[in-house]
Coordinates of C-alpha atoms and ligand atoms in Angstrom, one line a residue:
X1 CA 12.5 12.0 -15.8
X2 CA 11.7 8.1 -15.7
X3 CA 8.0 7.4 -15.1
X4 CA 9.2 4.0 -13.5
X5 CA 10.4 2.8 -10.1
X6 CA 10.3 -0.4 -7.9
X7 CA 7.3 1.3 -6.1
X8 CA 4.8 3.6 -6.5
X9 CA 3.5 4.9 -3.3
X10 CA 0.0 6.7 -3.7
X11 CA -0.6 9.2 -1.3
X12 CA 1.9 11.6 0.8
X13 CA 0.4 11.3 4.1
X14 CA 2.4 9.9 7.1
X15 CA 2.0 6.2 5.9
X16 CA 2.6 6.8 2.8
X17 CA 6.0 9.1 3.6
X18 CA 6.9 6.7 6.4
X19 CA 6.9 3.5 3.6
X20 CA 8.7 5.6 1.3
X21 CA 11.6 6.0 4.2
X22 CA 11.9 2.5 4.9
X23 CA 12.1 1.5 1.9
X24 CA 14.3 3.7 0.1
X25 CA 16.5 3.1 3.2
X26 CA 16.5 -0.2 1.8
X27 CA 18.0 0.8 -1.6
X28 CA 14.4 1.0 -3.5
X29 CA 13.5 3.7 -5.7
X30 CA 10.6 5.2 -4.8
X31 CA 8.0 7.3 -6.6
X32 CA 5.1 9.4 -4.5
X33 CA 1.9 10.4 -5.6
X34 CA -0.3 13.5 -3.8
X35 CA -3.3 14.4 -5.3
X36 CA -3.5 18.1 -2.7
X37 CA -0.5 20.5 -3.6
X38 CA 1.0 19.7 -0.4
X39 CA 1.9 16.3 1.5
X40 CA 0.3 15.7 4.9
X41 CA -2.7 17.9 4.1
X42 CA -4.9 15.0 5.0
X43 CA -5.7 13.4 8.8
X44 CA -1.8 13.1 9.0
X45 CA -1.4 16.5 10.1
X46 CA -4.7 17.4 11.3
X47 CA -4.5 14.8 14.3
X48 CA -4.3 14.7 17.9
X49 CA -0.9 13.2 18.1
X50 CA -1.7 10.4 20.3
X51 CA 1.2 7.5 20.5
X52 CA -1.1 5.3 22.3
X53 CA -1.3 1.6 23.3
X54 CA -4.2 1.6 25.9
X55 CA -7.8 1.9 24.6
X56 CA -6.1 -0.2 21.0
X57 CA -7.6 -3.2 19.5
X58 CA -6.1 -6.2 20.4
X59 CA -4.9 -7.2 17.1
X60 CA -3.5 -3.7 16.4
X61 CA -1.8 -3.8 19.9
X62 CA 1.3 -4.9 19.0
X63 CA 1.8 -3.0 16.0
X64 CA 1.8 0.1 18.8
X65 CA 3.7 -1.9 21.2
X66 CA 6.4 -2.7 18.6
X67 CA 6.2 1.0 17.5
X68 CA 7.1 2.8 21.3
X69 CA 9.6 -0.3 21.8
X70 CA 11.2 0.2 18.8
X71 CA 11.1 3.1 16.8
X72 CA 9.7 6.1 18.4
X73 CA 12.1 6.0 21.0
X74 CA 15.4 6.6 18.7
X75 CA 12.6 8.3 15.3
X76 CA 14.0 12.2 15.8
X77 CA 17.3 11.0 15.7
X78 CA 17.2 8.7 12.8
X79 CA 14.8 11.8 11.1
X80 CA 17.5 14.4 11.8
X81 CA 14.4 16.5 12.8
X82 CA 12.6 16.9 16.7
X83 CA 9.4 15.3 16.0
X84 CA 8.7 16.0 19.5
X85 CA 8.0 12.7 21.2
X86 CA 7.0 12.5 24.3
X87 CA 6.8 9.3 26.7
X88 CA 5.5 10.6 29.4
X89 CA 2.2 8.2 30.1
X90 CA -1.2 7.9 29.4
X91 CA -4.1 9.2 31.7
X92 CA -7.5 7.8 31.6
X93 CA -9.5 10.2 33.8
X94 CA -12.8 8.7 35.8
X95 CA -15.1 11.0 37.9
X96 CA -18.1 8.5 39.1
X97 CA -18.5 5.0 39.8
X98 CA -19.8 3.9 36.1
X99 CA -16.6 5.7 34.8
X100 CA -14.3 3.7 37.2
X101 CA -15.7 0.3 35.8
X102 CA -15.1 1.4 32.1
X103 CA -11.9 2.0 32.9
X104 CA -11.4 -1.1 34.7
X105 CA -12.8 -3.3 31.9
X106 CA -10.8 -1.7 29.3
X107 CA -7.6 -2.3 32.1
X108 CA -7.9 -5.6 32.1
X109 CA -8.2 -6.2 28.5
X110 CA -5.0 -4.3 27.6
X111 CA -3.8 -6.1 30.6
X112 CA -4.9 -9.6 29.3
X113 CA -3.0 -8.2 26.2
X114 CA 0.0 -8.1 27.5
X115 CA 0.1 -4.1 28.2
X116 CA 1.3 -2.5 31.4
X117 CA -1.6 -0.7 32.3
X118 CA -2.9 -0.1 36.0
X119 CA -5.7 1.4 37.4
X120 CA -4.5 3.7 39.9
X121 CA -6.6 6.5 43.0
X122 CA -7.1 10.0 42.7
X123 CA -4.0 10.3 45.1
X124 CA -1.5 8.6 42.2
X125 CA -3.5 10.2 39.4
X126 CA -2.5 14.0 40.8
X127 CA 0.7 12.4 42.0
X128 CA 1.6 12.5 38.6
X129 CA -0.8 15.2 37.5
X130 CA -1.5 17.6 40.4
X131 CA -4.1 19.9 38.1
X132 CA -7.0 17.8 38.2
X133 CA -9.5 18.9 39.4
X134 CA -11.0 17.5 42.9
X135 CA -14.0 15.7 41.1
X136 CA -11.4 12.8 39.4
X137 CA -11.4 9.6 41.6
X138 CA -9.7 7.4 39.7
X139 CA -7.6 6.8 36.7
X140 CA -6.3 4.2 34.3
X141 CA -2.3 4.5 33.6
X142 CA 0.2 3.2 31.1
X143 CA 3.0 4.9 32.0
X144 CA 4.8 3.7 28.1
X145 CA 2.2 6.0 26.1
X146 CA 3.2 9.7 25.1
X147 CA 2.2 12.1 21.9
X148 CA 4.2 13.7 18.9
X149 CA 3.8 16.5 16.4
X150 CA 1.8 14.8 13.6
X151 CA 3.1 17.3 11.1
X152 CA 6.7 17.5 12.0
X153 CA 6.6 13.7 12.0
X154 CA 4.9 14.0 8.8
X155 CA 7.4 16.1 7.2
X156 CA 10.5 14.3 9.0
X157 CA 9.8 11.0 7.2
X158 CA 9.3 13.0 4.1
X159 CA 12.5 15.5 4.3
X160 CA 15.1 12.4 5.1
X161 CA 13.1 10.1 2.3
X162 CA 13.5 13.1 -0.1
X163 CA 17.7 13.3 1.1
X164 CA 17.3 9.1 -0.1
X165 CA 16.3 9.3 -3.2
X166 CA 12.6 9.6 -3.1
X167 CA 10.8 11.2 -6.0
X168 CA 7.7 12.6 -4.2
X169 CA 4.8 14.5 -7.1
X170 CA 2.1 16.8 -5.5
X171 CA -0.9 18.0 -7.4
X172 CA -1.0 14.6 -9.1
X173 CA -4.1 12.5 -8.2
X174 CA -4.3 8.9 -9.2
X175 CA -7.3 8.0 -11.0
X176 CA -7.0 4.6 -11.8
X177 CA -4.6 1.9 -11.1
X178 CA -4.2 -1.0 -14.1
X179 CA -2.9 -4.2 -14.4
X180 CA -0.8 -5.4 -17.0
X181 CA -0.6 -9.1 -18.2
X182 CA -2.4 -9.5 -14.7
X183 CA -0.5 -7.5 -12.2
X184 CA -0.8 -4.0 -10.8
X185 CA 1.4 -2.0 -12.8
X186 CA 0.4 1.1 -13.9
X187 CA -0.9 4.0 -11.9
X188 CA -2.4 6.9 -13.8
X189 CA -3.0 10.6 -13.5
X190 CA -4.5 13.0 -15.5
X191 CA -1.2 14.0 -16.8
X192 CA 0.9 10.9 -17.2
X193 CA 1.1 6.9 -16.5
X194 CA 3.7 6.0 -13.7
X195 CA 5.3 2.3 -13.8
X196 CA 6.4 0.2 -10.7
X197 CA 6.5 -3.7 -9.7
X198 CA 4.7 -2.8 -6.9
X199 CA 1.9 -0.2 -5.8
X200 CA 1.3 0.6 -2.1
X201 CA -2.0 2.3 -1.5
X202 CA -2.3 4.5 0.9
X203 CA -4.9 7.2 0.1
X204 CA -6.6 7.2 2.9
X205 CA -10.6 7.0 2.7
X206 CA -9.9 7.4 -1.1
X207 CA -8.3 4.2 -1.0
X208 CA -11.5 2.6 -1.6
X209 CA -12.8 4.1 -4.7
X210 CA -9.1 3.5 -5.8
X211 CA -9.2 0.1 -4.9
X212 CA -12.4 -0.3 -6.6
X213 CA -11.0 0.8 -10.5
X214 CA -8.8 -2.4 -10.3
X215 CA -11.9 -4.8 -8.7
X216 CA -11.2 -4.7 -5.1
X217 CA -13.7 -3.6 -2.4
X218 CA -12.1 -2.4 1.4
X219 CA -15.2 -1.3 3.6
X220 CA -14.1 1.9 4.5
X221 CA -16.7 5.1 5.1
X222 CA -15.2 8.6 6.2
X223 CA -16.2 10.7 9.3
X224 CA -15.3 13.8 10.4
X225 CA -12.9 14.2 13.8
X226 CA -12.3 17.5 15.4
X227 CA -9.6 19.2 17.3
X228 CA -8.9 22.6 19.2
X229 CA -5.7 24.4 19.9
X230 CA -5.2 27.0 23.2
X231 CA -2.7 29.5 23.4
X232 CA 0.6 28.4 24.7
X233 CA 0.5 27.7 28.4
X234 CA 3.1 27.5 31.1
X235 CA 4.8 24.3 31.0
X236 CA 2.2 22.4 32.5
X237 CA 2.1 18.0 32.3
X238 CA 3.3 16.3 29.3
X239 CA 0.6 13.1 29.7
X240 CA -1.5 12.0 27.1
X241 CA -4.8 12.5 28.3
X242 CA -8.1 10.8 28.2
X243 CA -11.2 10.2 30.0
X244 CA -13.7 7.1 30.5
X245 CA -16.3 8.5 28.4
X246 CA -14.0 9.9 25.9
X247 CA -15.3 13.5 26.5
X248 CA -11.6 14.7 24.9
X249 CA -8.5 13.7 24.9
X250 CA -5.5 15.2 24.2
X251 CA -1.9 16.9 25.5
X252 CA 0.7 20.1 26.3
X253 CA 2.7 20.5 23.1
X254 CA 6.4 21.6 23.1
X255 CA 5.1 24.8 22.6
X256 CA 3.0 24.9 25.3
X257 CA -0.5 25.1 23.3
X258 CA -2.5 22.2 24.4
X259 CA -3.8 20.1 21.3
X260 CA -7.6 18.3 22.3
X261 CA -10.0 16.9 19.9
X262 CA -13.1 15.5 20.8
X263 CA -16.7 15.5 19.8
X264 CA -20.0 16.7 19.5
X265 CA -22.1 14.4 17.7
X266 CA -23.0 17.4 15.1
X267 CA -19.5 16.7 13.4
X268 CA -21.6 15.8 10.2
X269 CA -23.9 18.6 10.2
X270 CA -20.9 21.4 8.7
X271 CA -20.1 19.1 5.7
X272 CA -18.9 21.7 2.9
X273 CA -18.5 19.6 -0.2
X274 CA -15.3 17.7 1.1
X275 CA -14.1 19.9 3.0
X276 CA -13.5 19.1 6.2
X277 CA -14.9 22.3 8.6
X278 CA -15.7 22.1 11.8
X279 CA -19.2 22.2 13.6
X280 CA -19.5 25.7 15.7
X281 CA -20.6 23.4 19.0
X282 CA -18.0 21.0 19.2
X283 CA -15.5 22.9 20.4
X284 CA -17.8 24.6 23.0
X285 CA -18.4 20.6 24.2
X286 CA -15.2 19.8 24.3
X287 CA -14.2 22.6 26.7
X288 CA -17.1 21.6 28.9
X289 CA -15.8 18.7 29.4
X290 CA -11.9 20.1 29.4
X291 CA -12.9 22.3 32.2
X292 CA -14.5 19.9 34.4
X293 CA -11.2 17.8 34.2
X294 CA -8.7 20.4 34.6
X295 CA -10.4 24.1 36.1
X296 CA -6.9 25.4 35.3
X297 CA -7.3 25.8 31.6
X298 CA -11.1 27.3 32.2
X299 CA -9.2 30.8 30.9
X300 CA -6.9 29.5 28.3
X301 CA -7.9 30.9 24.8
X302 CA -8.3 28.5 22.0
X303 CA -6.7 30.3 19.2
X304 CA -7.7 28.0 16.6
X305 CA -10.2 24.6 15.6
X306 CA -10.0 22.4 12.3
X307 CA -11.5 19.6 11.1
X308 CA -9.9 16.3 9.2
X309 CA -11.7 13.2 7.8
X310 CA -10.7 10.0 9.0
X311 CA -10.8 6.4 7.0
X312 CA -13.3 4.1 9.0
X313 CA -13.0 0.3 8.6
X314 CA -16.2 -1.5 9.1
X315 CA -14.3 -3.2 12.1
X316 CA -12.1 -0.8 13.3
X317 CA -8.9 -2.1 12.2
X318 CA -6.6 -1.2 9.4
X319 CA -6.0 -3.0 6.2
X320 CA -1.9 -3.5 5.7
X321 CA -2.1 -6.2 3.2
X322 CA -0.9 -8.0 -0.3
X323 CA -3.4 -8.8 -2.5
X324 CA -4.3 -12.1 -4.1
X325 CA -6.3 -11.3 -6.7
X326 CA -4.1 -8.2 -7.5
X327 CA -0.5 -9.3 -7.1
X328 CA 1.5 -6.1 -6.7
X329 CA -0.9 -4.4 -5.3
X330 CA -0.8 -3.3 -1.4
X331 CA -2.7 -1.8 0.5
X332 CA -2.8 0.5 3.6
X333 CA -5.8 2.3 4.6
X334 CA -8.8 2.2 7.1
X335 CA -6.6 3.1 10.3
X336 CA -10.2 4.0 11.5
X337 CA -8.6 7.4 13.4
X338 CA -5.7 5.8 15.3
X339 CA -3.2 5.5 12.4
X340 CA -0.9 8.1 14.0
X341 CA 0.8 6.3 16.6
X342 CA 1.5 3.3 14.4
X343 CA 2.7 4.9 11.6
X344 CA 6.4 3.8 12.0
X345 CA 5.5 0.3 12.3
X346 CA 2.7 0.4 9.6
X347 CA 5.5 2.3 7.1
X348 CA 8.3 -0.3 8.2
X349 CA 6.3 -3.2 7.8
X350 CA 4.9 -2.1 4.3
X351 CA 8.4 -1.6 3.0
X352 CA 9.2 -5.1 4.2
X353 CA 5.9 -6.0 2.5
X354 CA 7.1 -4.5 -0.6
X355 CA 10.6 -6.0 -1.1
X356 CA 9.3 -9.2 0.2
X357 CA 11.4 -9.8 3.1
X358 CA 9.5 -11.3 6.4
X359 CA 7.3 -8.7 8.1
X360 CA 8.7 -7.7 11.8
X361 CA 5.5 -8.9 12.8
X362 CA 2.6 -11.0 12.0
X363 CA -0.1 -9.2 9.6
X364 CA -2.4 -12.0 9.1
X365 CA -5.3 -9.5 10.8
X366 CA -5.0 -7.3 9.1
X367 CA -6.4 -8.8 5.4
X368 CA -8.4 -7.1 3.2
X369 CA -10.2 -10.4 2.4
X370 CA -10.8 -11.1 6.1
X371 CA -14.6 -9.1 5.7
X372 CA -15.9 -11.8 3.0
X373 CA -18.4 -14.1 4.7
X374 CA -16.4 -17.5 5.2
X375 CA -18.1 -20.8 3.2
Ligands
FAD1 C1 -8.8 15.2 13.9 C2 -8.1 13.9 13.9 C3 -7.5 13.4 15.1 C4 -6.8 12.2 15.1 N1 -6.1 11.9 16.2 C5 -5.2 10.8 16.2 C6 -4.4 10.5 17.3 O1 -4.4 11.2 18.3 N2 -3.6 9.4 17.2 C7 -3.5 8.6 16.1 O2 -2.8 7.6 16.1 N3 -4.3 8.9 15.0 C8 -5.1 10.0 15.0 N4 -5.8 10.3 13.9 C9 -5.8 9.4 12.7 C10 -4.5 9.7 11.9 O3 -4.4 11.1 11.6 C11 -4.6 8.9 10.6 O4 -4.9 7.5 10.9 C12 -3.3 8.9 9.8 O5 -2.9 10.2 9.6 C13 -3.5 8.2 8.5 O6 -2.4 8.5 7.7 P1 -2.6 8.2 6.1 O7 -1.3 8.6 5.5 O8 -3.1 6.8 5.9 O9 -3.8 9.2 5.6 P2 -3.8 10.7 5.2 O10 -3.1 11.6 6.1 O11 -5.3 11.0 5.0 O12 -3.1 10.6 3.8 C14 -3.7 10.1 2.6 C15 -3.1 11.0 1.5 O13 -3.6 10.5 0.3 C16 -3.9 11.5 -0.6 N5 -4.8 11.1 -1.7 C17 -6.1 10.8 -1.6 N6 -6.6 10.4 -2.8 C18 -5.6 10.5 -3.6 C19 -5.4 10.3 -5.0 N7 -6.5 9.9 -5.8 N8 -4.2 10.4 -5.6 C20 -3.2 10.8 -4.9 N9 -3.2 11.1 -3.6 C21 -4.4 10.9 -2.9 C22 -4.5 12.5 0.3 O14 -4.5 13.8 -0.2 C23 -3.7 12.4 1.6 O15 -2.6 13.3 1.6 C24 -6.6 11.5 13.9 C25 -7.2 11.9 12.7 C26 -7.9 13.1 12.7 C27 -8.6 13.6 11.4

């Protein structure tokens, strides 16, 4: 079988498998490259699922906007698979004063943004969620947010890229990528040198030592985020749910199981060589807070915890970008924990990206040069 195709995608996680849909429903051929023995073993199915606007960056706002506009609406259809999207709103929870104001400020920034988020009294909050608990006085609402199953979405943009032609390699990591007569070109493994015009990186924190063997630096560190899952509850309230201080958030799955990560602070403690395990407290903090949120679930069973590193950009913000110095090269990491809910519009605008056709939107912040002190 060819080693060659129009694009090489490295790494099978939900950017990567979402570019490699886009584009091969543009007619490309596509190669993928997983280093694990299975796709979307990395933060793309360890997330929370959280399709969220509110509480974004302002320059990564509209790639969410254009996402739950556009594509998440119509994606389990288009898949041919239930990747369990739910639009059901966006709860920010506030129980004292300080957390009303927090929530106010980050109101009317989204607001200021051009998001339809309002803050709204403990009477609407249990209008539209009647299990919180009587110590919530206000909330912050944007009633266009929702969730999905990471891993079905994960292995819906991989099962109808795969129908399209997509030739997708696990158990192959990329050690280097070269440049021949100087362009990206070649990407190589252990085992064998693949060939494309253009290389999409997307290899989440390993982007950057990846980056690095063909001379480019993206400042992107790891860290550890954890989540718990309870057994499956009566059908319950299908927000997305948050809370000023960001004690948890999380959501009722189709299932009825209720997904919430959080954190304890000792989420660096448990490292195990790479692994991503979890710290034996932070699920204990987590249910504090749950608890104090929503008495209800005080008896639910949590029948399970992981871990799952996340790609932090020294400002938050992802790199989606062509590079100068490297042309062929793109890249696609540092979505800094968040990269979930934009995955649709980060895959679609990468294929666009790669074919050169004009990008939906405008990905001038998103640069990998845009760190590099200005002269
Ligand atoms: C616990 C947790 C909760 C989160 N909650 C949310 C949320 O609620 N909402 C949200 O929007 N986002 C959330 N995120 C973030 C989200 O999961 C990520 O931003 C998103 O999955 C990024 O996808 P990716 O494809 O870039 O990265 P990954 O899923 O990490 O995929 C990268 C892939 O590259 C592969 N790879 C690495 N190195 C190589 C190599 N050398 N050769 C070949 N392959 C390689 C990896 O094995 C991996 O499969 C959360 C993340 C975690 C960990």
């Amino acid at each position: 079988m060819s080693n060659h195709a129009e694009v090489i995608i490295i790494g099978g996680g939900v950017i990567g498998n979402a570019a490699a849909y886009y584009l091969a429903k543009k007619g490309c051929s596509v190669i993928v490259l997983e280093k694990e023995d299975s796709l979307g073993n990395g933060g793309s199915s360890r997330n929370g699922g959280g399709v969220r606007q509110s509480g974004r960056d302002k320059r990564e706002l509209p790639l969410a906007m254009y996402g739950v506009k556009n594509l998440w609406p119509t994606l389990s259809e288009e898949l041919e698979m239930d990747v369990e999207y739910y639009q059901k709103g966006n709860l920010r929870l506030g129980k004292t004063k300080e957390h009303i104001k927090i929530l106010e400020g980050l109101t009317e920034r989204a607001v200021a943004s051009g998001l339809d988020v309002t803050m709204i009294d403990d009477k609407q909050a249990r209008e539209i969620c009647p299990y919180l608990s009587e110590e919530v006085i206000g909330a912050s609402w944007c009633p266009t947010d929702g969730h999905a199953n990471p891993m079905l979405t994960t292995l819906a943009y991989y099962r109808k890229a795969r129908q399209l032609g997509v030739r997708f390699i696990t158990g192959e990591e990329v050690k280097e990528i070269r440049k021949i007569k100087g362009k990206a070109r070649q990407v190589v493994t252990a085992e064998a040198v693949y060939e494309g015009d253009t290389i999409i990186l997307a290899a989440g924190y390993e982007s950057r030592k990846l980056a690095g063997t063909i001379g480019i630096d993206v400042p992107i560190s790891k860290a550890l985020l954890e989540v718990l899952v309870t057994e499956a509850q009566p059908p319950m309230f299908y927000q997305m749910l948050g809370t000023a201080m960001a004690d948890f958030y999380g959501h009722q799955s189709t299932h009825g199981s209720f997904v919430f990560g959080g954190s304890s602070g000792f989420e660096d403690v448990n490292k195990d060589n790479g692994t991503p395990v979890t710290n034996s407290l932070t699920a204990s903090c987590i249910c504090r807070g749950i608890m104090k949120y929503f008495p209800c679930l005080s008896e639910a069973k949590i029948v399970r915890t992981w871990g799952g590193w996340i790609d932090v950009c020294a400002d938050h913000v992802p790199v989606i970008s062509q590079v100068e110095e490297v042309p062929g090269l793109i890249l696609a990491c540092g979505f800094t924990g968040h990269g979930f809910g934009i995955s649709p519009t980060a895959g679609l605008l990468l294929s666009q990206m790669a074919v050169g056709e004009e990008t939906a939107l405008n990905i001038k912040d998103f640069r990998y040069d845009r760190f590099q002190a200005k002269i």
